[in-house]
Amino acid sequence: MHFELTEEQQMLQKMVREFGEKEVAPGAAARDENEEFARGLYDAMGDLGLTGLCFPEQYGGADGDYLSYIVAVEELSRFDDSVGITLATSVSLCQWPILAYGTEAQKQKYLIPLVAGKTLGAFGLTEPNAGTDAAAQQTVAVDNGDHYLLNGSKIFITNGGEAETYVIFAMTDRAKGVKGITAFLLEKGMPGFTFGKKEHKLGIRGSITMELIFQDVKVPQANRLGQEGEGFKIAMSTLDGGRIGVAAQALGIAQAAFDHAVKYAKERTQFGKPIAANQAVAFMLADMATKVEAARYLVYRAAFLKDQGRPFAKEAAMAKMYASDVAMAVTTDAVQIFGGYGYSREYPVERLLRNAKITQIYEGTNQVQRIVIASALLR
């Protein structure tokens, strides 16, 4: 087993880190304070090729591996994880299912501009009473011959309102339960497709999260993604890959918090010496570093397995669960090391702590990940 990134992956890592330092980091605090979505940063990521890293050349991608994309999400999330999750949502949750299940016409129309970063993607599964319980969703699509008539709503949709392309799930046959769910491709601006409440969140405030509302939306038959009744399968396979993206986001947050804590502990003096010289602080830093490295290996292994075409659902759940728990633990310890300053917005660790919490919640809470892991172990 190789424990080093390839030369090409290291070059990508360096490029994204430089982009993060120069373009992402300077405005991160202001975007958080003002709840500002920076579409210009996403456009810049498209220009750098980050939106197409792991997609085939025939659709405008770099024909690279999934691990390279995960490294990019990790690096972006070190500087502003709102930017990291914007990329991860479009790539993992919108672009990938179109590549995996879309027709050639759908790929030409929707995937190519997404891969180029000219359009932004989103994924709509969650409803007020249908989060983990996908079969409880109320959004319905009725087959009307040349089109489906879509009615319902979705909540907590990352990139909602800003995205041009949406992968949406609806019931086409309620009697069949999860086998009655079908996936569709919707475009911003379709008549009857509007946006409701914008969420004002604890963290990732530079990432836009909105409600989607569907009122008699005519969705052409050509916009059905996959076969009727395949929606649940499409959603679950998409979320498997999406969990690695969330794990990478959590990893970036944890790494950033650790880096800030080390720097501060070496600079902050008490009783005539840096606080890092105190064994209690030094031991905290040692534990933090170990957790971050352990999380990194889980995240990278899950991406490696996906690249190899091997089963990875269990490993993706492990990576998401562990990395997000590590992000919470490491950011909490970082605030502790900063003391009163850590609780102040003068330093970034309080923002990292707020942002870390969401990684334990979305793409399925960590209790859901434990179910996925246990089911795989006991199958």
Short mmCIF file of C-alpha atoms in Angstrom, two decimals:
data_model
loop_
_atom_site.label_atom_id
_atom_site.label_comp_id
_atom_site.label_asym_id
_atom_site.label_seq_id
_atom_site.Cartn_x
_atom_site.Cartn_y
_atom_site.Cartn_z
CA MET A 1 0.00 0.00 0.00
CA HIS A 2 1.30 3.46 -0.92
CA PHE A 3 0.91 6.15 1.71
CA GLU A 4 2.06 9.06 -0.45
CA LEU A 5 0.16 11.05 -3.04
CA THR A 6 1.49 10.74 -6.57
CA GLU A 7 3.53 13.56 -8.04
CA GLU A 8 0.49 14.75 -10.03
CA GLN A 9 -1.71 14.71 -6.92
CA GLN A 10 0.90 16.66 -4.97
CA MET A 11 1.05 19.27 -7.74
CA LEU A 12 -2.74 19.57 -7.65
CA GLN A 13 -2.66 19.85 -3.86
CA LYS A 14 -0.11 22.67 -4.08
CA MET A 15 -2.14 24.50 -6.72
CA VAL A 16 -5.38 24.30 -4.72
CA ARG A 17 -3.59 25.33 -1.52
CA GLU A 18 -2.17 28.41 -3.24
CA PHE A 19 -5.61 29.24 -4.62
CA GLY A 20 -7.06 28.82 -1.14
CA GLU A 21 -4.46 31.07 0.45
CA LYS A 22 -4.74 33.83 -2.16
CA GLU A 23 -8.39 33.77 -3.18
CA VAL A 24 -10.47 31.87 -0.61
CA ALA A 25 -8.99 32.70 2.80
CA PRO A 26 -8.99 36.53 2.65
CA GLY A 27 -12.78 36.88 2.48
CA ALA A 28 -13.80 33.82 4.53
CA ALA A 29 -14.65 35.71 7.73
CA ALA A 30 -16.63 38.37 5.87
CA ARG A 31 -18.59 35.79 3.88
CA ASP A 32 -19.43 34.03 7.14
CA GLU A 33 -20.48 37.26 8.84
CA ASN A 34 -22.62 38.42 5.92
CA GLU A 35 -23.91 34.98 4.86
CA GLU A 36 -22.54 35.74 1.40
CA PHE A 37 -22.38 33.14 -1.36
CA ALA A 38 -19.38 33.88 -3.57
CA ARG A 39 -20.30 32.63 -7.04
CA GLY A 40 -17.11 34.19 -8.38
CA LEU A 41 -15.02 31.71 -6.40
CA TYR A 42 -16.94 28.82 -7.95
CA ASP A 43 -16.36 30.31 -11.42
CA ALA A 44 -12.65 30.50 -10.60
CA MET A 45 -12.64 26.84 -9.55
CA GLY A 46 -14.15 26.01 -12.92
CA ASP A 47 -11.37 27.94 -14.64
CA LEU A 48 -8.82 25.92 -12.65
CA GLY A 49 -10.47 22.67 -13.74
CA LEU A 50 -11.53 21.64 -10.23
CA THR A 51 -15.13 21.04 -11.30
CA GLY A 52 -14.02 18.41 -13.80
CA LEU A 53 -11.13 16.68 -12.08
CA CYS A 54 -12.63 13.17 -11.99
CA PHE A 55 -14.73 13.27 -15.17
CA PRO A 56 -13.93 11.86 -18.63
CA GLU A 57 -12.21 14.01 -21.23
CA GLN A 58 -15.12 13.46 -23.63
CA TYR A 59 -17.27 15.62 -21.35
CA GLY A 60 -14.59 18.23 -20.79
CA GLY A 61 -13.07 16.70 -17.67
CA ALA A 62 -9.46 16.02 -16.72
CA ASP A 63 -9.96 12.23 -16.71
CA GLY A 64 -8.37 12.17 -13.26
CA ASP A 65 -9.09 10.07 -10.21
CA TYR A 66 -11.55 10.57 -7.39
CA LEU A 67 -8.77 10.90 -4.82
CA SER A 68 -7.48 14.00 -6.60
CA TYR A 69 -10.91 15.58 -6.31
CA ILE A 70 -11.08 14.63 -2.60
CA VAL A 71 -7.68 16.26 -2.03
CA ALA A 72 -9.04 19.43 -3.68
CA VAL A 73 -12.11 19.48 -1.39
CA GLU A 74 -9.89 18.96 1.65
CA GLU A 75 -7.60 21.83 0.68
CA LEU A 76 -10.44 24.25 -0.08
CA SER A 77 -12.11 23.38 3.22
CA ARG A 78 -8.98 24.34 5.15
CA PHE A 79 -9.57 27.94 4.11
CA ASP A 80 -13.37 28.05 3.85
CA ASP A 81 -15.37 24.86 3.99
CA SER A 82 -18.40 26.70 2.60
CA VAL A 83 -16.43 26.83 -0.64
CA GLY A 84 -15.44 23.17 -0.25
CA ILE A 85 -19.02 21.97 0.16
CA THR A 86 -20.21 24.08 -2.77
CA LEU A 87 -17.81 22.17 -5.00
CA ALA A 88 -18.50 18.80 -3.36
CA THR A 89 -22.27 19.13 -3.72
CA SER A 90 -22.12 19.97 -7.41
CA VAL A 91 -19.53 17.31 -8.25
CA SER A 92 -20.57 14.39 -6.03
CA LEU A 93 -24.33 14.87 -5.83
CA CYS A 94 -25.25 16.32 -9.21
CA GLN A 95 -22.54 15.67 -11.78
CA TRP A 96 -21.78 12.10 -10.73
CA PRO A 97 -25.35 10.70 -10.98
CA ILE A 98 -25.72 12.30 -14.42
CA LEU A 99 -22.49 10.62 -15.51
CA ALA A 100 -23.52 7.27 -13.98
CA TYR A 101 -27.21 7.15 -14.94
CA GLY A 102 -27.82 9.83 -17.55
CA THR A 103 -28.49 9.37 -21.24
CA GLU A 104 -25.97 10.69 -23.74
CA ALA A 105 -28.32 13.56 -24.51
CA GLN A 106 -28.52 14.46 -20.81
CA LYS A 107 -24.75 14.37 -20.52
CA GLN A 108 -24.34 16.65 -23.51
CA LYS A 109 -26.94 19.11 -22.25
CA TYR A 110 -26.27 19.13 -18.51
CA LEU A 111 -23.00 17.40 -17.64
CA ILE A 112 -20.67 19.25 -20.00
CA PRO A 113 -21.45 22.75 -18.64
CA LEU A 114 -21.34 21.41 -15.08
CA VAL A 115 -17.94 19.83 -15.63
CA ALA A 116 -16.69 23.10 -17.13
CA GLY A 117 -17.90 25.03 -14.08
CA LYS A 118 -20.21 27.13 -16.25
CA THR A 119 -23.22 25.89 -14.30
CA LEU A 120 -23.67 24.80 -10.69
CA GLY A 121 -25.45 21.65 -9.51
CA ALA A 122 -27.63 20.66 -6.55
CA PHE A 123 -29.35 17.54 -5.18
CA GLY A 124 -32.88 17.43 -3.76
CA LEU A 125 -33.96 14.47 -1.64
CA THR A 126 -34.68 15.84 1.85
CA GLU A 127 -38.16 16.98 2.86
CA PRO A 128 -39.64 18.09 6.20
CA ASN A 129 -40.79 14.54 6.98
CA ALA A 130 -38.44 12.62 4.73
CA GLY A 131 -34.79 12.76 5.62
CA THR A 132 -33.38 9.33 6.33
CA ASP A 133 -36.83 7.84 5.60
CA ALA A 134 -36.85 8.44 1.85
CA ALA A 135 -40.10 6.51 1.37
CA ALA A 136 -41.97 9.14 3.41
CA GLN A 137 -41.44 11.94 0.93
CA GLN A 138 -44.47 13.81 -0.31
CA THR A 139 -43.13 15.19 -3.60
CA VAL A 140 -45.02 13.47 -6.40
CA ALA A 141 -44.46 13.20 -10.16
CA VAL A 142 -47.43 12.11 -12.28
CA ASP A 143 -46.81 10.72 -15.78
CA ASN A 144 -48.77 12.82 -18.27
CA GLY A 145 -47.52 11.31 -21.49
CA ASP A 146 -44.79 13.54 -22.88
CA HIS A 147 -44.04 15.00 -19.46
CA TYR A 148 -44.34 14.46 -15.71
CA LEU A 149 -46.24 16.90 -13.51
CA LEU A 150 -44.17 17.55 -10.39
CA ASN A 151 -45.59 18.88 -7.12
CA GLY A 152 -44.01 19.13 -3.69
CA SER A 153 -41.01 20.69 -1.97
CA LYS A 154 -37.50 20.00 -0.73
CA ILE A 155 -35.65 21.57 2.21
CA PHE A 156 -32.03 22.13 3.28
CA ILE A 157 -30.81 22.09 -0.32
CA THR A 158 -27.15 23.11 -0.60
CA ASN A 159 -26.55 25.40 -3.61
CA GLY A 160 -30.33 25.90 -3.81
CA GLY A 161 -31.32 29.06 -5.62
CA GLU A 162 -27.86 29.49 -7.14
CA ALA A 163 -27.61 26.18 -8.99
CA GLU A 164 -28.82 25.88 -12.58
CA THR A 165 -29.17 22.06 -12.57
CA TYR A 166 -30.97 19.96 -9.94
CA VAL A 167 -31.20 16.20 -9.41
CA ILE A 168 -34.64 15.82 -7.81
CA PHE A 169 -36.41 12.76 -6.40
CA ALA A 170 -40.17 12.23 -6.40
CA MET A 171 -42.73 9.49 -5.88
CA THR A 172 -44.12 8.08 -9.10
CA ASP A 173 -45.81 5.09 -7.43
CA ARG A 174 -46.39 5.45 -3.70
CA ALA A 175 -47.67 1.88 -3.37
CA LYS A 176 -44.17 0.58 -4.16
CA GLY A 177 -42.43 2.46 -1.34
CA VAL A 178 -38.78 3.17 -2.12
CA LYS A 179 -39.18 1.28 -5.40
CA GLY A 180 -41.68 3.92 -6.44
CA ILE A 181 -39.16 6.78 -6.31
CA THR A 182 -37.87 8.27 -9.59
CA ALA A 183 -35.09 10.79 -10.27
CA PHE A 184 -35.43 13.83 -12.53
CA LEU A 185 -33.27 16.62 -13.89
CA LEU A 186 -34.71 20.08 -13.33
CA GLU A 187 -33.50 23.44 -14.56
CA LYS A 188 -33.64 26.72 -12.71
CA GLY A 189 -36.32 28.82 -14.34
CA MET A 190 -38.72 26.01 -15.23
CA PRO A 191 -42.30 27.35 -14.83
CA GLY A 192 -43.60 26.42 -11.39
CA PHE A 193 -40.13 25.75 -9.95
CA THR A 194 -39.45 28.41 -7.32
CA PHE A 195 -37.41 28.93 -4.18
CA GLY A 196 -38.74 29.36 -0.67
CA LYS A 197 -37.01 29.90 2.63
CA LYS A 198 -33.31 30.64 2.79
CA GLU A 199 -31.79 28.94 5.83
CA HIS A 200 -29.83 31.09 8.30
CA LYS A 201 -27.39 28.61 9.74
CA LEU A 202 -25.03 28.12 12.67
CA GLY A 203 -22.14 27.40 10.32
CA ILE A 204 -21.13 27.13 6.65
CA ARG A 205 -22.80 30.50 6.30
CA GLY A 206 -21.01 31.18 3.02
CA SER A 207 -22.83 28.20 1.52
CA ILE A 208 -26.38 28.91 0.37
CA THR A 209 -29.14 26.57 1.59
CA MET A 210 -32.70 26.98 0.35
CA GLU A 211 -36.11 25.39 0.09
CA LEU A 212 -37.24 24.24 -3.36
CA ILE A 213 -40.93 24.47 -4.28
CA PHE A 214 -42.60 22.64 -7.18
CA GLN A 215 -46.08 23.67 -8.32
CA ASP A 216 -47.27 21.83 -11.42
CA VAL A 217 -43.78 21.78 -12.91
CA LYS A 218 -43.83 20.14 -16.34
CA VAL A 219 -40.76 17.90 -16.48
CA PRO A 220 -40.15 16.43 -19.97
CA GLN A 221 -39.85 12.66 -20.24
CA ALA A 222 -36.34 13.33 -21.55
CA ASN A 223 -35.45 14.73 -18.11
CA ARG A 224 -36.12 11.53 -16.21
CA LEU A 225 -32.79 10.30 -14.83
CA GLY A 226 -32.55 6.54 -15.10
CA GLN A 227 -35.61 4.31 -15.24
CA GLU A 228 -38.86 4.93 -13.41
CA GLY A 229 -38.56 3.46 -9.92
CA GLU A 230 -34.74 3.62 -9.89
CA GLY A 231 -34.62 6.82 -7.85
CA PHE A 232 -33.82 5.24 -4.51
CA LYS A 233 -30.94 3.26 -5.99
CA ILE A 234 -29.61 6.40 -7.68
CA ALA A 235 -29.91 8.41 -4.46
CA MET A 236 -28.17 5.83 -2.27
CA SER A 237 -25.28 5.21 -4.67
CA THR A 238 -24.85 8.97 -5.06
CA LEU A 239 -24.77 9.50 -1.30
CA ASP A 240 -22.07 6.82 -0.92
CA GLY A 241 -19.69 8.97 -2.94
CA GLY A 242 -21.01 12.17 -1.37
CA ARG A 243 -20.03 10.93 2.07
CA ILE A 244 -16.39 10.86 1.02
CA GLY A 245 -16.73 14.48 -0.03
CA VAL A 246 -18.18 15.42 3.37
CA ALA A 247 -15.39 13.46 5.05
CA ALA A 248 -12.86 15.49 3.06
CA GLN A 249 -14.57 18.70 4.13
CA ALA A 250 -14.39 17.61 7.79
CA LEU A 251 -10.75 16.66 7.33
CA GLY A 252 -9.94 20.11 5.95
CA ILE A 253 -11.69 21.78 8.90
CA ALA A 254 -9.79 19.62 11.39
CA GLN A 255 -6.46 20.27 9.71
CA ALA A 256 -7.08 24.02 9.72
CA ALA A 257 -8.03 24.03 13.41
CA PHE A 258 -4.92 22.03 14.28
CA ASP A 259 -2.67 24.35 12.26
CA HIS A 260 -4.10 27.43 13.98
CA ALA A 261 -3.75 25.79 17.40
CA VAL A 262 -0.08 24.90 16.86
CA LYS A 263 0.76 28.40 15.64
CA TYR A 264 -1.03 30.05 18.55
CA ALA A 265 0.47 27.68 21.15
CA LYS A 266 3.98 28.53 19.95
CA GLU A 267 3.34 32.29 19.94
CA ARG A 268 1.18 32.79 23.06
CA THR A 269 3.28 33.20 26.22
CA GLN A 270 2.18 32.73 29.80
CA PHE A 271 4.44 32.73 32.84
CA GLY A 272 7.37 33.63 30.63
CA LYS A 273 7.16 30.77 28.14
CA PRO A 274 5.02 29.68 25.15
CA ILE A 275 1.96 27.73 26.23
CA ALA A 276 3.14 24.92 23.93
CA ALA A 277 5.86 24.28 26.50
CA ASN A 278 3.17 23.23 28.97
CA GLN A 279 2.74 19.48 28.87
CA ALA A 280 -1.06 19.70 29.06
CA VAL A 281 -1.17 21.76 25.85
CA ALA A 282 1.52 19.71 24.13
CA PHE A 283 -0.38 16.49 24.83
CA MET A 284 -3.58 18.03 23.43
CA LEU A 285 -1.72 18.90 20.23
CA ALA A 286 -0.32 15.37 20.01
CA ASP A 287 -3.80 13.88 20.29
CA MET A 288 -5.20 16.33 17.74
CA ALA A 289 -2.46 15.51 15.22
CA THR A 290 -3.03 11.77 15.62
CA LYS A 291 -6.78 12.07 15.08
CA VAL A 292 -6.31 14.18 11.95
CA GLU A 293 -3.86 11.71 10.42
CA ALA A 294 -6.08 8.73 11.26
CA ALA A 295 -9.02 10.48 9.63
CA ARG A 296 -6.96 11.27 6.54
CA TYR A 297 -6.12 7.62 5.96
CA LEU A 298 -9.77 6.59 6.26
CA VAL A 299 -10.85 9.32 3.83
CA TYR A 300 -8.14 8.60 1.29
CA ARG A 301 -8.76 4.84 1.48
CA ALA A 302 -12.46 5.28 0.73
CA ALA A 303 -11.58 7.42 -2.30
CA PHE A 304 -8.97 4.86 -3.39
CA LEU A 305 -11.51 2.04 -3.26
CA LYS A 306 -13.95 4.08 -5.34
CA ASP A 307 -11.21 4.71 -7.89
CA GLN A 308 -10.50 0.98 -8.04
CA GLY A 309 -14.13 0.16 -8.74
CA ARG A 310 -14.29 -1.86 -5.54
CA PRO A 311 -17.11 -1.77 -2.94
CA PHE A 312 -16.66 1.31 -0.76
CA ALA A 313 -20.00 2.07 0.93
CA LYS A 314 -18.83 0.83 4.34
CA GLU A 315 -15.52 2.65 4.08
CA ALA A 316 -17.23 5.86 2.95
CA ALA A 317 -19.53 5.69 5.99
CA MET A 318 -16.55 5.04 8.27
CA ALA A 319 -14.64 7.97 6.78
CA LYS A 320 -17.60 10.35 7.06
CA MET A 321 -18.42 9.28 10.62
CA TYR A 322 -14.87 9.37 11.95
CA ALA A 323 -13.63 12.46 10.12
CA SER A 324 -16.65 14.51 11.21
CA ASP A 325 -16.26 13.38 14.81
CA VAL A 326 -12.59 14.31 14.60
CA ALA A 327 -13.48 17.72 13.18
CA MET A 328 -15.72 18.41 16.18
CA ALA A 329 -13.12 17.14 18.67
CA VAL A 330 -10.17 18.98 17.14
CA THR A 331 -12.00 22.29 16.69
CA THR A 332 -13.25 22.08 20.29
CA ASP A 333 -9.69 21.51 21.52
CA ALA A 334 -8.42 24.35 19.33
CA VAL A 335 -10.90 26.76 20.95
CA GLN A 336 -9.73 25.50 24.35
CA ILE A 337 -6.08 26.16 23.49
CA PHE A 338 -6.95 29.70 22.37
CA GLY A 339 -8.82 30.24 25.62
CA GLY A 340 -10.99 33.35 25.68
CA TYR A 341 -9.65 34.42 22.29
CA GLY A 342 -10.91 31.16 20.83
CA TYR A 343 -14.44 32.18 21.73
CA SER A 344 -13.99 35.48 19.92
CA ARG A 345 -14.50 36.12 16.23
CA GLU A 346 -11.08 37.75 16.22
CA TYR A 347 -9.66 34.30 15.49
CA PRO A 348 -10.96 31.69 13.01
CA VAL A 349 -11.24 28.71 15.35
CA GLU A 350 -14.73 29.65 16.57
CA ARG A 351 -15.92 29.62 12.95
CA LEU A 352 -14.27 26.26 12.36
CA LEU A 353 -16.04 24.87 15.43
CA ARG A 354 -19.41 26.09 14.17
CA ASN A 355 -18.74 24.73 10.71
CA ALA A 356 -17.56 21.33 11.95
CA LYS A 357 -20.96 20.45 13.42
CA ILE A 358 -22.74 20.20 10.09
CA THR A 359 -20.34 17.48 8.90
CA GLN A 360 -21.83 15.19 11.56
CA ILE A 361 -25.33 15.88 10.26
CA TYR A 362 -25.58 15.99 6.49
CA GLU A 363 -25.23 13.08 4.06
CA GLY A 364 -26.95 11.15 6.85
CA THR A 365 -26.22 11.73 10.53
CA ASN A 366 -23.44 9.71 12.11
CA GLN A 367 -26.05 7.39 13.60
CA VAL A 368 -27.05 6.58 10.02
CA GLN A 369 -23.39 5.90 9.20
CA ARG A 370 -23.23 3.44 12.08
CA ILE A 371 -26.26 1.64 10.65
CA VAL A 372 -24.57 1.44 7.25
CA ILE A 373 -21.35 0.13 8.79
CA ALA A 374 -23.07 -2.39 11.06
CA SER A 375 -25.25 -3.65 8.22
CA ALA A 376 -22.16 -4.27 6.08
CA LEU A 377 -20.37 -6.04 8.92
CA LEU A 378 -23.31 -8.26 9.78
CA ARG A 379 -24.54 -8.98 6.26
#
